[in-house]
XYZ file of C-alpha atoms in Angstrom:
568
model
C -14.260 -4.101 21.417
C -13.432 -7.512 22.677
C -11.213 -9.129 20.357
C -11.388 -12.778 18.830
C -8.787 -15.175 19.551
C -7.963 -16.990 16.328
C -5.268 -19.663 16.066
C -3.404 -19.822 12.943
C -3.502 -22.807 10.633
C -0.682 -25.115 11.325
C 1.695 -26.032 8.773
C 2.912 -29.578 7.509
C 3.851 -31.593 10.682
C 6.489 -33.529 8.877
C 8.196 -30.415 7.743
C 7.934 -28.730 11.353
C 9.524 -31.769 12.992
C 12.245 -31.865 10.340
C 12.850 -28.312 10.858
C 13.036 -28.162 14.680
C 15.435 -31.203 14.510
C 17.485 -29.304 12.077
C 17.664 -25.812 13.649
C 17.750 -27.426 16.985
C 14.694 -25.401 18.223
C 11.480 -25.658 20.091
C 9.052 -27.295 17.985
C 6.617 -24.053 18.339
C 8.949 -21.945 16.812
C 9.473 -24.445 13.934
C 5.925 -24.179 13.550
C 5.685 -20.590 13.451
C 8.461 -20.674 10.581
C 6.581 -23.213 8.507
C 3.244 -21.318 8.745
C 5.298 -18.345 7.408
C 6.425 -20.503 4.227
C 10.064 -21.270 5.724
C 9.895 -24.936 5.321
C 13.573 -25.825 4.703
C 16.977 -25.354 6.379
C 18.285 -23.079 3.529
C 15.126 -21.017 3.679
C 15.520 -20.631 7.585
C 19.234 -19.899 7.133
C 18.317 -17.088 4.737
C 15.580 -15.655 6.653
C 17.734 -15.505 10.084
C 20.784 -14.372 8.308
C 19.811 -11.587 5.596
C 22.513 -11.091 3.080
C 22.605 -8.043 0.547
C 22.813 -10.524 -1.980
C 19.383 -11.335 -1.591
C 18.227 -7.792 -2.911
C 16.768 -8.306 -6.407
C 18.572 -7.442 -9.697
C 17.024 -3.640 -10.433
C 16.858 -4.188 -14.103
C 14.246 -6.817 -13.430
C 11.930 -3.715 -13.244
C 10.054 -2.743 -16.219
C 11.403 0.580 -17.826
C 14.348 0.602 -15.511
C 16.682 0.722 -18.689
C 14.647 3.601 -20.022
C 14.860 5.703 -16.702
C 18.584 5.061 -16.656
C 18.924 6.043 -20.181
C 16.942 9.280 -19.680
C 18.996 10.353 -16.549
C 21.965 9.724 -18.197
C 21.138 12.096 -21.109
C 19.894 14.803 -18.484
C 23.273 14.381 -16.649
C 25.423 14.592 -20.040
C 23.499 17.611 -21.214
C 23.455 19.400 -18.174
C 19.649 19.434 -18.079
C 17.988 20.966 -15.171
C 16.163 18.008 -13.192
C 13.744 18.099 -10.548
C 13.063 15.575 -7.809
C 9.391 15.244 -6.792
C 7.730 13.496 -4.257
C 4.479 13.464 -1.834
C 4.530 15.164 1.594
C 4.249 12.225 3.666
C 7.316 9.784 5.277
C 7.575 7.981 2.156
C 7.438 10.658 -0.075
C 10.011 12.995 1.821
C 12.424 10.078 2.351
C 11.963 9.284 -1.318
C 12.994 12.884 -2.057
C 15.897 13.060 0.089
C 17.292 9.959 -1.206
C 17.305 10.528 -4.980
C 17.910 14.434 -4.454
C 21.212 13.208 -2.314
C 22.164 10.634 -4.588
C 21.914 12.384 -7.710
C 23.259 15.532 -6.719
C 26.565 13.916 -6.705
C 26.371 13.660 -10.509
C 24.862 16.968 -11.482
C 24.854 20.632 -10.038
C 21.300 21.110 -11.909
C 19.009 19.539 -9.546
C 16.207 20.986 -7.149
C 13.466 19.208 -5.259
C 9.639 20.008 -4.860
C 7.000 18.744 -2.480
C 3.437 19.877 -3.098
C 1.558 21.668 -0.580
C -0.849 19.454 1.188
C -3.491 21.979 1.514
C -3.028 24.150 -1.535
C -2.097 21.458 -4.198
C -3.370 18.104 -2.391
C -1.755 14.492 -3.227
C 0.063 13.669 -6.321
C 1.497 15.495 -9.320
C 0.155 19.081 -9.551
C -0.360 21.632 -12.353
C 1.203 24.209 -10.124
C 4.500 21.799 -9.695
C 4.505 21.556 -13.343
C 4.206 25.123 -14.077
C 7.003 25.765 -11.650
C 9.195 23.300 -13.182
C 8.584 25.093 -16.459
C 9.537 28.567 -14.979
C 12.582 27.086 -13.573
C 13.575 25.449 -17.110
C 13.261 22.011 -15.738
C 13.247 19.504 -18.618
C 12.779 16.250 -16.572
C 10.944 15.548 -13.518
C 11.715 12.177 -11.328
C 8.405 11.617 -9.574
C 8.566 9.327 -6.171
C 5.677 8.000 -4.369
C 3.160 9.499 -6.754
C 2.128 9.785 -10.524
C 0.827 6.422 -11.544
C -2.437 7.798 -12.177
C -1.510 11.285 -12.988
C -2.038 10.673 -16.620
C -3.643 14.063 -17.214
C -0.737 15.924 -15.506
C 1.796 14.020 -17.390
C 0.152 14.510 -20.595
C 0.176 18.364 -19.612
C 4.003 18.364 -18.997
C 4.760 16.739 -22.227
C 2.976 19.443 -23.933
C 5.299 21.655 -22.124
C 8.713 19.733 -23.286
C 8.989 18.233 -19.536
C 9.659 14.408 -19.444
C 8.728 12.384 -16.574
C 10.137 9.222 -14.849
C 7.707 7.716 -12.485
C 8.752 5.685 -9.569
C 5.554 4.727 -7.724
C 4.380 1.409 -5.745
C 0.512 2.291 -6.066
C -1.920 0.399 -7.963
C -2.078 1.753 -11.685
C -5.297 2.442 -13.459
C -6.338 1.048 -16.691
C -4.017 3.055 -18.620
C -0.478 4.053 -17.694
C 0.724 7.681 -17.889
C 2.929 8.719 -20.967
C 5.998 9.136 -19.129
C 9.477 8.290 -20.455
C 9.473 5.487 -18.094
C 7.172 4.042 -15.392
C 8.891 2.160 -12.624
C 6.033 0.222 -10.658
C 6.428 -3.193 -9.619
C 2.504 -3.421 -9.546
C 2.082 -2.624 -13.414
C 0.519 -5.616 -14.950
C 3.489 -6.183 -17.507
C 6.232 -5.913 -14.742
C 8.352 -8.752 -14.364
C 10.087 -7.754 -10.952
C 9.704 -10.670 -8.393
C 8.655 -8.457 -5.316
C 5.495 -5.995 -5.660
C 5.448 -4.516 -2.256
C 8.219 -2.207 -2.160
C 7.440 1.277 -0.683
C 8.112 4.350 -2.724
C 11.458 4.923 -1.246
C 12.162 1.562 -2.362
C 11.649 2.222 -6.032
C 14.010 5.262 -5.376
C 16.651 2.846 -3.962
C 16.450 0.545 -6.834
C 16.946 3.475 -9.383
C 20.061 4.476 -7.339
C 21.007 0.909 -7.379
C 20.406 0.358 -11.150
C 22.457 3.735 -11.705
C 25.492 2.498 -9.682
C 25.199 -0.869 -11.744
C 25.385 0.851 -15.053
C 28.230 3.012 -14.278
C 30.351 0.469 -12.055
C 30.024 2.740 -8.982
C 31.028 1.160 -5.432
C 27.768 -0.481 -3.505
C 28.313 1.785 -0.682
C 27.021 4.751 -2.756
C 23.482 3.704 -2.893
C 23.500 1.410 0.467
C 24.430 4.654 2.447
C 20.549 5.416 1.929
C 19.361 1.996 3.767
C 18.088 3.734 6.899
C 15.882 6.072 4.862
C 14.318 3.331 3.143
C 13.905 1.313 6.117
C 12.208 4.601 7.697
C 9.781 4.424 4.818
C 9.203 0.744 5.049
C 8.081 1.204 8.683
C 6.039 4.287 8.146
C 4.172 3.203 5.057
C 3.098 -0.137 6.522
C 4.403 -2.402 3.863
C 4.963 -6.216 4.175
C 8.366 -6.954 5.886
C 9.194 -9.809 3.697
C 11.120 -10.703 0.790
C 13.246 -7.576 -0.468
C 11.427 -5.329 2.244
C 12.870 -7.397 4.907
C 16.303 -7.318 3.767
C 16.150 -3.755 3.377
C 14.619 -2.921 6.866
C 17.081 -5.395 8.624
C 19.998 -3.445 7.136
C 18.459 -0.024 7.679
C 18.126 -0.720 11.324
C 21.736 -1.727 11.554
C 22.745 1.612 9.751
C 20.007 3.533 11.764
C 21.395 2.167 15.207
C 25.226 2.647 14.222
C 25.726 5.400 11.582
C 22.420 6.876 10.914
C 22.201 10.147 8.374
C 22.757 13.452 10.363
C 19.155 14.469 9.943
C 17.798 11.376 11.507
C 20.175 11.315 14.406
C 19.086 14.846 15.372
C 15.460 13.489 15.013
C 16.588 10.645 16.960
C 18.255 12.676 19.680
C 15.263 15.072 20.031
C 12.802 12.245 20.833
C 15.052 11.061 23.631
C 16.279 7.706 22.007
C 19.327 7.232 20.336
C 19.775 3.683 20.123
C 18.196 0.307 19.750
C 15.678 1.165 17.574
C 13.014 -1.233 16.252
C 10.588 -0.824 13.109
C 7.804 -0.137 15.981
C 10.154 2.385 17.549
C 10.379 4.102 14.111
C 6.766 3.955 13.489
C 5.752 5.503 16.647
C 8.636 8.005 17.274
C 10.320 9.129 13.857
C 7.555 8.451 11.494
C 4.859 10.828 13.071
C 7.439 13.606 13.393
C 8.491 13.352 9.843
C 4.940 13.435 8.730
C 4.084 16.293 11.187
C 6.001 18.749 8.698
C 3.652 17.824 5.864
C 0.511 17.776 7.918
C 1.233 21.154 10.080
C 3.160 23.289 7.760
C 4.905 21.790 4.677
C 6.823 18.693 3.554
C 9.776 20.673 2.482
C 10.911 20.953 6.082
C 11.105 17.188 6.432
C 13.199 16.847 3.403
C 15.297 19.712 4.580
C 16.212 18.059 7.739
C 16.629 14.711 6.012
C 19.248 16.232 3.703
C 21.150 18.128 6.462
C 24.768 17.420 6.747
C 25.924 19.755 9.624
C 24.821 18.621 13.259
C 23.788 22.123 14.390
C 21.344 22.574 11.418
C 20.000 19.344 11.750
C 19.300 19.643 15.437
C 17.588 23.115 14.969
C 15.479 21.572 11.904
C 14.511 18.602 14.060
C 13.546 20.943 16.876
C 11.164 22.683 14.514
C 9.997 19.438 13.401
C 9.039 18.377 17.152
C 7.145 21.522 17.686
C 5.081 20.964 14.353
C 4.634 17.389 16.022
C 3.325 18.610 19.114
C 0.775 20.794 17.435
C -0.303 17.983 15.574
C -1.279 15.880 18.549
C -3.471 18.757 19.822
C -4.978 19.292 16.447
C -5.982 15.574 15.783
C -7.134 15.071 19.400
C -9.383 17.939 19.006
C -10.584 16.693 15.663
C -10.907 12.938 16.897
C -13.049 14.194 19.589
C -15.683 16.248 17.335
C -15.750 13.198 15.012
C -16.253 10.496 17.818
C -19.208 13.109 19.128
C -20.713 13.036 15.491
C -20.878 9.270 15.553
C -21.993 8.684 18.889
C -24.800 11.394 18.723
C -26.379 9.637 15.792
C -28.224 6.379 15.691
C -28.172 6.438 11.908
C -24.394 6.440 11.993
C -23.609 4.092 14.797
C -25.841 1.264 13.114
C -23.781 1.248 9.811
C -21.023 -1.106 8.559
C -19.056 2.209 7.423
C -18.353 5.584 9.042
C -18.275 8.634 6.635
C -18.068 11.899 8.549
C -17.361 15.574 7.208
C -16.754 18.889 8.838
C -15.605 21.679 6.639
C -13.306 22.996 9.322
C -11.016 19.972 10.168
C -7.403 20.224 9.237
C -6.814 18.597 6.110
C -3.324 17.486 7.279
C -4.362 15.127 10.281
C -7.755 13.613 8.801
C -5.808 10.558 8.069
C -4.880 9.851 11.648
C -8.358 10.615 12.532
C -9.545 7.857 10.214
C -7.227 5.465 11.761
C -8.411 6.298 15.159
C -12.085 6.075 14.360
C -11.278 2.727 12.429
C -9.605 1.445 15.790
C -12.564 2.619 17.664
C -15.723 1.200 15.526
C -13.536 -1.430 13.588
C -15.257 -0.528 10.279
C -14.132 1.106 7.057
C -13.927 4.646 7.481
C -13.612 7.984 5.466
C -13.077 11.299 6.950
C -13.511 14.371 5.124
C -12.917 18.239 4.807
C -13.117 21.186 2.447
C -10.266 22.245 0.395
C -10.246 24.155 -2.515
C -14.012 24.016 -3.566
C -13.826 20.241 -3.157
C -14.367 17.683 -0.332
C -10.797 15.670 0.358
C -10.558 12.781 2.459
C -8.617 9.965 4.069
C -9.974 6.335 4.029
C -8.857 3.472 6.363
C -9.873 -0.017 6.315
C -9.903 -3.145 8.541
C -7.682 -6.046 7.867
C -9.019 -8.297 5.319
C -11.302 -5.919 3.473
C -10.247 -4.450 -0.006
C -11.129 -0.579 0.617
C -9.628 -0.022 -2.909
C -12.272 -2.190 -4.656
C -15.080 -0.416 -2.712
C -13.822 2.906 -3.912
C -13.743 1.671 -7.533
C -17.383 0.981 -7.367
C -17.858 4.960 -6.227
C -15.586 5.992 -8.990
C -18.139 7.747 -10.837
C -18.966 10.092 -7.786
C -15.314 10.921 -7.158
C -12.961 13.366 -8.913
C -9.841 11.232 -8.107
C -8.941 8.489 -5.778
C -5.849 6.422 -5.150
C -4.116 4.205 -2.456
C -4.231 0.520 -1.694
C -6.389 -2.150 0.163
C -6.198 -0.662 3.565
C -5.686 3.060 2.840
C -6.548 5.322 0.360
C -6.889 9.321 -0.472
C -10.000 10.659 -2.473
C -11.709 13.793 -3.765
C -15.123 14.826 -4.693
C -17.665 17.457 -5.411
C -19.576 18.762 -2.299
C -22.926 17.846 -3.816
C -21.818 14.385 -4.416
C -21.324 13.511 -0.361
C -24.877 12.132 0.255
C -24.814 9.900 -2.612
C -21.344 8.928 -2.106
C -21.840 7.975 1.789
C -25.028 5.779 0.757
C -23.016 3.922 -2.491
C -20.154 3.286 0.011
C -22.459 2.060 2.713
C -24.204 -0.184 0.238
C -21.052 -1.891 -1.256
C -19.457 -2.380 1.991
C -22.437 -3.986 3.347
C -22.867 -6.192 0.377
C -19.165 -7.483 0.349
C -17.714 -7.511 4.175
C -18.525 -10.346 6.279
C -19.245 -10.092 9.953
C -16.086 -11.561 11.202
C -14.389 -8.654 9.481
C -16.082 -6.014 11.483
C -14.581 -7.620 14.597
C -10.994 -7.344 15.651
C -9.057 -10.600 16.172
C -5.817 -11.613 17.759
C -3.860 -14.005 15.415
C -2.347 -16.794 17.736
C 0.717 -18.356 16.288
C 1.101 -21.159 18.945
C -0.202 -22.624 22.149
C 2.865 -23.089 24.632
C 3.617 -23.619 28.289
C 5.838 -21.318 30.035
C 8.295 -23.789 30.785
C 9.103 -23.770 26.822
C 10.053 -20.069 27.344
C 13.957 -19.323 28.248
C 16.629 -17.210 27.103
C 17.480 -19.117 23.794
C 13.662 -19.108 22.951
C 13.695 -15.435 23.258
C 16.914 -14.877 21.366
C 15.346 -17.197 18.288
C 12.536 -14.692 18.323
C 14.518 -11.759 18.391
C 16.391 -13.230 15.088
C 12.867 -13.252 13.317
C 12.784 -9.504 13.403
C 12.405 -6.932 11.871
C 8.741 -7.542 12.599
C 6.051 -5.684 10.554
C 3.062 -6.815 8.378
C 3.224 -10.450 7.218
C 5.978 -11.118 9.725
C 4.608 -10.055 12.904
C 6.126 -10.735 16.440
C 4.898 -14.257 17.295
C 1.736 -14.359 19.300
C 1.342 -17.051 21.825
C -1.313 -18.048 24.353
C -0.755 -19.879 27.601
C -3.857 -21.581 29.805
C -3.637 -21.993 33.431
C -1.883 -18.693 34.413
C -2.127 -17.297 37.851
C -0.498 -14.388 39.190
C 2.513 -14.122 41.632
C 2.193 -10.752 43.156
C -0.896 -8.207 43.027
C -1.256 -6.768 39.641
C -0.978 -3.013 39.799
C -1.267 -0.014 37.313
C 1.582 1.859 35.627
C 0.603 5.275 33.913
C -2.930 5.356 33.737
C -4.268 2.501 31.704
C -1.291 -0.105 31.783
C -1.278 -3.431 33.704
C 2.183 -4.661 35.298
C 1.980 -8.064 36.994
C 4.014 -11.198 37.493
C 2.708 -14.466 36.210
C 3.313 -18.316 36.182
C 1.884 -21.734 35.521
C 2.388 -24.416 38.077
C 6.017 -25.152 38.979
C 6.890 -22.744 36.082
C 9.350 -19.684 36.475
C 7.876 -16.588 37.384
C 7.672 -13.920 34.255
C 7.631 -10.406 34.654
C 4.680 -8.983 32.349
C 2.976 -5.883 31.224
C -0.440 -5.373 29.621
C -0.662 -2.149 27.597
C -4.324 -0.699 28.103
C -5.358 -3.588 30.116
C -5.800 -1.543 33.413
C -9.225 -2.811 33.819
C -7.973 -6.362 34.699
C -6.435 -5.087 38.122
C -9.608 -5.999 40.045
C -10.740 -8.895 37.675
C -7.786 -10.982 38.132
C -8.063 -12.970 41.715
C -5.696 -14.842 43.509
C -5.214 -18.544 42.562
C -8.244 -18.248 40.010
C -6.395 -19.520 36.638
C -6.819 -17.300 33.483
C -5.332 -17.487 29.951
C -3.127 -14.783 28.400
C -2.131 -13.977 24.638
C 1.295 -12.546 24.584
C 4.519 -11.724 22.970
C 7.769 -12.688 24.286
C 10.120 -9.645 24.260
C 13.250 -8.137 25.818
C 12.863 -5.197 27.731
C 15.846 -2.722 27.889
C 15.755 -0.064 30.570
C 18.946 1.643 31.474
C 21.133 -0.610 29.606
C 19.645 -3.630 31.509
C 18.145 -6.294 29.589
C 15.376 -8.526 30.783
C 13.142 -10.901 29.481
C 9.433 -9.583 29.390
C 6.028 -11.031 28.313
C 3.763 -8.221 26.530
C 0.084 -9.248 27.142
C -2.236 -8.454 24.540
C -5.304 -10.017 25.881
C -6.582 -11.903 29.058
C -9.483 -14.188 29.214
C -10.806 -15.290 32.736
C -13.083 -18.360 32.672
C -16.726 -17.892 33.058
C -16.534 -14.043 32.720
């Protein structure tokens, strides 16, 4: 599907000119900073030079004082405590962080990850019953629990207290827990609302250290885990998340925890990691444990302190990831066939597909692949424990969660956020749900949201690009949602040497403007342009500027996102 090129709205011209002068940088870079809300020298200094002092006071989070008091009581009385978390990357890193941190103060600690296939997402009755059988009197739940009101009420009847550490949207009523840590609760004054679940766990550890006057290193040692959760959960990389990701990447690339180091070694890359590298190499492997086997395997690896055991565990997880790739490729092919064979499905503004035999662990990946293909809100469902359970994915700009709210009476449970969600329904409701979901989306989505776009930050000439230009862009990292790598467009481009294909679908070429230097470029997935580009026929390119590192050699490279040829 061809993408629309959309120019970002320019910021204030006076602020841009002043910032370019103060920072001594190219005006187009100053323009991008202003577009992103960075308008003064001091704001730019904070942006380019993150400091740990930019982290917010954890006690600004509602109920943090209650959470610390309850944990203090548990430690003092030697209560048995369970760290409970979700089976995805955010959940397993959260559990690894909290368990590793609090076991420094208590010998009566264990962790629990629900079985994705038997228990499903969130707090489970089976998990609570297990806790009761082990004499647990306090459960610290991470990356889940904010809508588990009935389960928390059940735990209360068994004499088990809960501390909820979640980042998902609450329902109308909060669960009756001892403490509910969630910046998204309406009455929480915490200044940043977009922490990942592991970020909430980090703030809990930070608050505990503040209270007991413990060194900062006792919680900062987990910054690599927090960074991995930020990358994997696709949360905005701004404000506190950007600071956490910045220092987390520094730790990952210098002194990662034993488990992450083993995983890095097993995937053949052990330095110069970016957030994008984490998303495409480490995160899928950690996720594979919960998808194909059990999330406990991921936690076990992340908690390893011995190299040999960590290497063994990472090898097991790599095997799980290989199996996951085969499974999700097969299911994706089946789902694509279902849609392509149905004129009714092709013509809709939503995708809802179901097969009772699909692996519950990979349907979220399949939903993402279908969304990429057809570019519309998508739900993939399978059968699990007498219900239909599914994963939902949206397109940028459309609030999926609001659409699901309109179908709440047809669902047993659902949770998530604007762009991704999980849901469960009775089998007999699938037809009514599919129709309602299609009706709601059709009535509320605009046509432009159903066409993918590339947001262009600035139009520039190749003459503006040099080593300094690239180094300043590099200092804008870590890149992620709401702080994406700047995208430029340049017109009147020709190639300097015939383009050729690398791999099976990627385009390698050298390009220039009139009288400019020649730039090496790569276009992933753009092999179709090999024979469309003609000598001395100008075209336009949309691209990012990056540093390509190969065998310790560093070279400036343009990463082409799209090409436009006039009159084609």
